[in-house]
PDB file of C-alpha atoms in Angstrom:
ATOM      1  CA  VAL A 184       4.009 -17.319 -55.003  1.00 57.00           C
ATOM      2  CA  THR A 185       2.501 -14.395 -53.122  1.00 68.00           C
ATOM      3  CA  THR A 186       1.939 -10.957 -54.576  1.00 74.00           C
ATOM      4  CA  GLU A 187       4.567  -9.593 -52.201  1.00 76.00           C
ATOM      5  CA  HIS A 188       7.132 -12.091 -53.506  1.00 72.00           C
ATOM      6  CA  GLN A 189       6.251 -11.210 -57.103  1.00 74.00           C
ATOM      7  CA  GLU A 190       6.695  -7.493 -56.381  1.00 76.00           C
ATOM      8  CA  THR A 191      10.046  -8.159 -54.695  1.00 80.00           C
ATOM      9  CA  ARG A 192      11.229 -10.251 -57.651  1.00 78.00           C
ATOM     10  CA  THR A 193      10.017  -7.598 -60.087  1.00 74.00           C
ATOM     11  CA  GLN A 194      11.968  -4.925 -58.208  1.00 78.00           C
ATOM     12  CA  LEU A 195      15.065  -7.155 -58.149  1.00 81.00           C
ATOM     13  CA  MET A 196      14.842  -7.690 -61.928  1.00 76.00           C
ATOM     14  CA  ILE A 197      14.368  -3.940 -62.477  1.00 79.00           C
ATOM     15  CA  ASP A 198      17.444  -3.228 -60.348  1.00 84.00           C
ATOM     16  CA  GLN A 199      19.471  -5.845 -62.239  1.00 82.00           C
ATOM     17  CA  ALA A 200      18.322  -4.395 -65.576  1.00 81.00           C
ATOM     18  CA  GLU A 201      19.243  -0.883 -64.487  1.00 83.00           C
ATOM     19  CA  ARG A 202      22.705  -1.978 -63.310  1.00 89.00           C
ATOM     20  CA  ALA A 203      23.226  -3.818 -66.597  1.00 84.00           C
ATOM     21  CA  LEU A 204      22.216  -0.718 -68.580  1.00 81.00           C
ATOM     22  CA  ASN A 205      24.561   1.467 -66.550  1.00 83.00           C
ATOM     23  CA  ALA A 206      27.348  -1.027 -67.264  1.00 88.00           C
ATOM     24  CA  GLY A 207      26.533  -1.009 -70.984  1.00 88.00           C
ATOM     25  CA  ASP A 208      25.180  -4.585 -71.028  1.00 87.00           C
ATOM     26  CA  VAL A 209      22.034  -3.978 -73.080  1.00 84.00           C
ATOM     27  CA  GLY A 210      21.491  -7.700 -73.682  1.00 87.00           C
ATOM     28  CA  MET A 211      21.347  -8.463 -69.953  1.00 83.00           C
ATOM     29  CA  ALA A 212      19.099  -5.453 -69.309  1.00 81.00           C
ATOM     30  CA  SER A 213      16.754  -6.565 -72.067  1.00 81.00           C
ATOM     31  CA  ALA A 214      16.650 -10.139 -70.760  1.00 80.00           C
ATOM     32  CA  ARG A 215      15.795  -8.976 -67.234  1.00 80.00           C
ATOM     33  CA  ILE A 216      13.078  -6.608 -68.438  1.00 76.00           C
ATOM     34  CA  GLN A 217      11.561  -9.258 -70.711  1.00 78.00           C
ATOM     35  CA  GLU A 218      11.321 -11.651 -67.761  1.00 72.00           C
ATOM     36  CA  ILE A 219       9.039  -9.249 -65.922  1.00 71.00           C
ATOM     37  CA  ALA A 220       7.464  -7.172 -68.712  1.00 70.00           C
ATOM     38  CA  ALA A 221       3.936  -8.282 -67.815  1.00 67.00           C
ATOM     39  CA  GLY A 222       4.371  -7.025 -64.240  1.00 67.00           C
ATOM     40  CA  LEU A 223       5.553  -3.541 -65.159  1.00 65.00           C
ATOM     41  CA  SER A 224       2.218  -1.922 -65.954  1.00 68.00           C
ATOM     42  CA  SER A 225       1.916  -0.399 -62.477  1.00 69.00           C
ATOM     43  CA  ASN A 226       5.623   0.221 -61.906  1.00 75.00           C
ATOM     44  CA  ALA A 227       6.757   3.614 -63.241  1.00 82.00           C
ATOM     45  CA  HIS A 228      10.431   3.053 -62.447  1.00 83.00           C
ATOM     46  CA  GLY A 229      10.367  -0.321 -64.180  1.00 85.00           C
ATOM     47  CA  GLN A 230       8.726   1.202 -67.233  1.00 87.00           C
ATOM     48  CA  LEU A 231      11.423   3.883 -67.340  1.00 90.00           C
ATOM     49  CA  VAL A 232      14.134   1.215 -67.202  1.00 89.00           C
ATOM     50  CA  MET A 233      12.298  -0.592 -70.003  1.00 89.00           C
ATOM     51  CA  ALA A 234      12.184   2.630 -72.051  1.00 93.00           C
ATOM     52  CA  ARG A 235      15.911   3.165 -71.468  1.00 92.00           C
ATOM     53  CA  THR A 236      16.522  -0.419 -72.596  1.00 92.00           C
ATOM     54  CA  LEU A 237      14.489   0.151 -75.767  1.00 93.00           C
ATOM     55  CA  ILE A 238      16.497   3.317 -76.465  1.00 96.00           C
ATOM     56  CA  ALA A 239      19.756   1.431 -75.972  1.00 94.00           C
ATOM     57  CA  LYS A 240      18.520  -1.219 -78.420  1.00 93.00           C
ATOM     58  CA  GLY A 241      17.641   1.478 -80.984  1.00 95.00           C
ATOM     59  CA  GLN A 242      13.901   0.832 -80.702  1.00 94.00           C
ATOM     60  CA  PHE A 243      13.083   4.524 -80.632  1.00 97.00           C
ATOM     61  CA  LEU A 244       9.460   4.313 -81.761  1.00 95.00           C
ATOM     62  CA  GLU A 245       8.532   1.843 -79.015  1.00 94.00           C
ATOM     63  CA  ALA A 246      10.430   3.880 -76.428  1.00 95.00           C
ATOM     64  CA  GLY A 247       8.704   7.069 -77.561  1.00 96.00           C
ATOM     65  CA  GLU A 248       5.264   5.485 -77.305  1.00 94.00           C
ATOM     66  CA  MET A 249       6.015   4.220 -73.806  1.00 91.00           C
ATOM     67  CA  LEU A 250       7.386   7.602 -72.725  1.00 95.00           C
ATOM     68  CA  THR A 251       4.332   9.424 -74.079  1.00 95.00           C
ATOM     69  CA  LEU A 252       2.120   7.256 -71.880  1.00 91.00           C
ATOM     70  CA  LEU A 253       4.423   7.697 -68.887  1.00 92.00           C
ATOM     71  CA  ALA A 254       4.472  11.473 -69.310  1.00 95.00           C
ATOM     72  CA  GLU A 255       0.671  11.481 -69.266  1.00 93.00           C
ATOM     73  CA  ALA A 256       0.456   9.138 -66.268  1.00 91.00           C
ATOM     74  CA  PHE A 257       3.221  10.846 -64.256  1.00 91.00           C
ATOM     75  CA  PRO A 258       3.291  14.515 -65.330  1.00 94.00           C
ATOM     76  CA  ASP A 259       5.279  15.628 -62.272  1.00 94.00           C
ATOM     77  CA  GLU A 260       7.977  12.952 -62.535  1.00 94.00           C
ATOM     78  CA  ALA A 261      11.317  14.510 -63.555  1.00 96.00           C
ATOM     79  CA  GLU A 262      12.835  11.125 -64.384  1.00 95.00           C
ATOM     80  CA  VAL A 263      10.329  10.713 -67.232  1.00 96.00           C
ATOM     81  CA  ASP A 264      11.639  13.934 -68.770  1.00 98.00           C
ATOM     82  CA  ILE A 265      15.220  12.773 -68.313  1.00 97.00           C
ATOM     83  CA  VAL A 266      14.498   9.598 -70.271  1.00 97.00           C
ATOM     84  CA  ILE A 267      12.610  11.641 -72.902  1.00 98.00           C
ATOM     85  CA  GLY A 268      15.781  13.735 -73.175  1.00 98.00           C
ATOM     86  CA  THR A 269      17.840  10.566 -73.529  1.00 97.00           C
ATOM     87  CA  LEU A 270      15.624   9.454 -76.401  1.00 97.00           C
ATOM     88  CA  ALA A 271      15.921  12.870 -78.061  1.00 98.00           C
ATOM     89  CA  GLU A 272      19.718  12.703 -77.742  1.00 97.00           C
ATOM     90  CA  ALA A 273      19.801   9.204 -79.220  1.00 97.00           C
ATOM     91  CA  ARG A 274      17.935  10.624 -82.214  1.00 96.00           C
ATOM     92  CA  ALA A 275      20.271  13.679 -82.372  1.00 96.00           C
ATOM     93  CA  ARG A 276      17.362  16.005 -81.600  1.00 97.00           C
ATOM     94  CA  TRP A 277      19.339  18.362 -79.428  1.00 97.00           C
ATOM     95  CA  GLU A 278      16.718  21.066 -78.971  1.00 97.00           C
ATOM     96  CA  MET A 279      14.141  18.485 -77.888  1.00 97.00           C
ATOM     97  CA  ALA A 280      16.653  17.083 -75.410  1.00 98.00           C
ATOM     98  CA  ARG A 281      17.293  20.586 -74.118  1.00 98.00           C
ATOM     99  CA  VAL A 282      13.567  21.162 -73.537  1.00 98.00           C
ATOM    100  CA  ALA A 283      13.125  17.771 -71.834  1.00 98.00           C
ATOM    101  CA  TYR A 284      16.101  18.263 -69.504  1.00 98.00           C
ATOM    102  CA  GLY A 285      14.908  21.794 -68.750  1.00 97.00           C
ATOM    103  CA  ARG A 286      11.493  20.401 -67.765  1.00 98.00           C
ATOM    104  CA  ALA A 287      13.186  17.810 -65.565  1.00 98.00           C
ATOM    105  CA  LEU A 288      15.160  20.536 -63.836  1.00 97.00           C
ATOM    106  CA  GLU A 289      11.993  22.603 -63.273  1.00 97.00           C
ATOM    107  CA  LYS A 290      10.313  19.588 -61.676  1.00 97.00           C
ATOM    108  CA  ALA A 291      13.357  18.594 -59.605  1.00 96.00           C
ATOM    109  CA  PRO A 292      15.522  21.682 -59.033  1.00 94.00           C
ATOM    110  CA  GLU A 293      17.709  19.690 -56.637  1.00 92.00           C
ATOM    111  CA  SER A 294      18.652  17.171 -59.353  1.00 95.00           C
ATOM    112  CA  VAL A 295      22.363  17.180 -60.113  1.00 96.00           C
ATOM    113  CA  SER A 296      21.872  14.799 -63.043  1.00 96.00           C
ATOM    114  CA  ALA A 297      19.298  17.081 -64.703  1.00 97.00           C
ATOM    115  CA  VAL A 298      21.707  20.028 -64.431  1.00 98.00           C
ATOM    116  CA  LEU A 299      24.599  17.997 -65.837  1.00 98.00           C
ATOM    117  CA  LEU A 300      22.495  16.703 -68.734  1.00 98.00           C
ATOM    118  CA  LEU A 301      21.137  20.146 -69.576  1.00 98.00           C
ATOM    119  CA  ALA A 302      24.618  21.697 -69.359  1.00 98.00           C
ATOM    120  CA  ARG A 303      25.996  19.010 -71.686  1.00 97.00           C
ATOM    121  CA  ILE A 304      23.277  19.766 -74.251  1.00 98.00           C
ATOM    122  CA  GLU A 305      24.038  23.489 -73.996  1.00 98.00           C
ATOM    123  CA  LEU A 306      27.630  22.603 -74.934  1.00 98.00           C
ATOM    124  CA  VAL A 307      26.470  20.401 -77.827  1.00 96.00           C
ATOM    125  CA  LEU A 308      24.412  23.354 -79.063  1.00 97.00           C
ATOM    126  CA  GLY A 309      27.493  25.591 -78.872  1.00 97.00           C
ATOM    127  CA  LEU A 310      26.278  27.583 -75.870  1.00 97.00           C
ATOM    128  CA  PRO A 311      29.075  27.286 -73.303  1.00 98.00           C
ATOM    129  CA  THR A 312      28.048  30.541 -71.573  1.00 97.00           C
ATOM    130  CA  ASN A 313      24.592  29.076 -70.885  1.00 97.00           C
ATOM    131  CA  ALA A 314      26.145  25.859 -69.594  1.00 98.00           C
ATOM    132  CA  ALA A 315      28.543  27.764 -67.322  1.00 98.00           C
ATOM    133  CA  ALA A 316      25.775  29.956 -65.895  1.00 98.00           C
ATOM    134  CA  LEU A 317      23.605  26.923 -65.191  1.00 97.00           C
ATOM    135  CA  LEU A 318      26.459  25.099 -63.464  1.00 98.00           C
ATOM    136  CA  GLU A 319      27.514  28.162 -61.482  1.00 97.00           C
ATOM    137  CA  ARG A 320      23.964  28.527 -60.118  1.00 96.00           C
ATOM    138  CA  LYS A 321      23.916  24.888 -59.036  1.00 96.00           C
ATOM    139  CA  LEU A 322      27.401  25.124 -57.513  1.00 96.00           C
ATOM    140  CA  ALA A 323      26.241  28.115 -55.448  1.00 96.00           C
ATOM    141  CA  VAL A 324      23.820  25.719 -53.752  1.00 94.00           C
ATOM    142  CA  LEU A 325      25.944  22.539 -53.905  1.00 93.00           C
ATOM    143  CA  PRO A 326      29.545  23.765 -53.848  1.00 93.00           C
ATOM    144  CA  ASN A 327      31.180  20.394 -53.177  1.00 93.00           C
ATOM    145  CA  VAL A 328      29.827  18.239 -56.009  1.00 95.00           C
ATOM    146  CA  ARG A 329      32.806  17.150 -58.060  1.00 96.00           C
ATOM    147  CA  GLU A 330      30.763  16.328 -61.189  1.00 96.00           C
ATOM    148  CA  LEU A 331      29.439  19.904 -61.258  1.00 97.00           C
ATOM    149  CA  GLN A 332      32.955  21.306 -60.816  1.00 97.00           C
ATOM    150  CA  GLU A 333      34.302  19.160 -63.651  1.00 97.00           C
ATOM    151  CA  ALA A 334      31.394  20.129 -65.903  1.00 98.00           C
ATOM    152  CA  LEU A 335      31.982  23.812 -65.174  1.00 98.00           C
ATOM    153  CA  GLY A 336      35.618  23.332 -66.164  1.00 97.00           C
ATOM    154  CA  GLU A 337      34.411  21.768 -69.426  1.00 97.00           C
ATOM    155  CA  ALA A 338      32.031  24.677 -70.052  1.00 98.00           C
ATOM    156  CA  TYR A 339      34.801  27.217 -69.536  1.00 98.00           C
ATOM    157  CA  LEU A 340      37.131  25.198 -71.756  1.00 97.00           C
ATOM    158  CA  ALA A 341      34.475  25.072 -74.502  1.00 97.00           C
ATOM    159  CA  GLY A 342      34.056  28.831 -74.174  1.00 97.00           C
ATOM    160  CA  GLY A 343      37.791  29.413 -74.521  1.00 97.00           C
ATOM    161  CA  ASP A 344      38.400  30.536 -70.923  1.00 97.00           C
ATOM    162  CA  TYR A 345      41.342  28.236 -70.246  1.00 97.00           C
ATOM    163  CA  GLU A 346      42.315  29.906 -66.984  1.00 97.00           C
ATOM    164  CA  LEU A 347      38.908  29.395 -65.374  1.00 96.00           C
ATOM    165  CA  ALA A 348      38.719  25.887 -66.835  1.00 96.00           C
ATOM    166  CA  ALA A 349      42.031  25.016 -65.189  1.00 96.00           C
ATOM    167  CA  GLU A 350      40.864  26.516 -61.883  1.00 96.00           C
ATOM    168  CA  TRP A 351      37.712  24.394 -61.832  1.00 96.00           C
ATOM    169  CA  TYR A 352      39.582  21.256 -62.859  1.00 95.00           C
ATOM    170  CA  SER A 353      41.945  21.922 -59.967  1.00 95.00           C
ATOM    171  CA  VAL A 354      39.033  22.374 -57.541  1.00 94.00           C
ATOM    172  CA  ALA A 355      37.555  19.089 -58.756  1.00 94.00           C
ATOM    173  CA  LEU A 356      40.897  17.298 -58.336  1.00 93.00           C
ATOM    174  CA  ASP A 357      41.201  18.582 -54.781  1.00 91.00           C
ATOM    175  CA  HIS A 358      38.259  16.339 -53.851  1.00 76.00           C
ATOM    176  CA  ASP A 359      40.429  13.205 -54.036  1.00 60.00           C
TER     177      ASP A 359
END
C-alpha cells in the first residue's frame, strides 16, 4: 500500500467518523478513529475529530490533553478553539466556552458556526442582549443565513422582545 493510498484511506475514515459524530453515532465514530489513530499525528483535522469523539465519549481529560497540544501546534486554527469550546460546554464551564468561541470568532470572523456557538453561550449565561448584538452584526454582513435569523429570533425571545422574535422567525421561514 502506497503512502498516497494510506493518506486517502485515513481521510476517508476521518470523514466517516465526522459524519457518524454529526449523526450522534459515537460508537461508529470511535471505531473509525481507532482504525487510523496511528496515522493521525500529522493530520490536524483528524485529531480534532478524535478530540470531538473523546468528548462525546465523556473522556474529557484525554480530549483536553489533545486539544492543548493542538492549540500549541496550530495557534491560528479557529476550529481548535471551537472544539475547546465544545469540551468546556460538555463540562458545563460556560465562561470558558465563551472565551474559546470568542477566540474562534477572532481568528475566523467569517465563521457562521463560531457566531452561532458564541451567541448560544451568551444565552446560556443569561445575556440575550449580547447574543442579539453579535447576531445582528453578522446578519449585517450575511443577511440571508437562515440559522443566524433563527438564532436572532431566539435571542430576542430570551430577552422578552416577542415582537422582534416573531419578526425574525418570520424572516427565517420566508427562506423556504
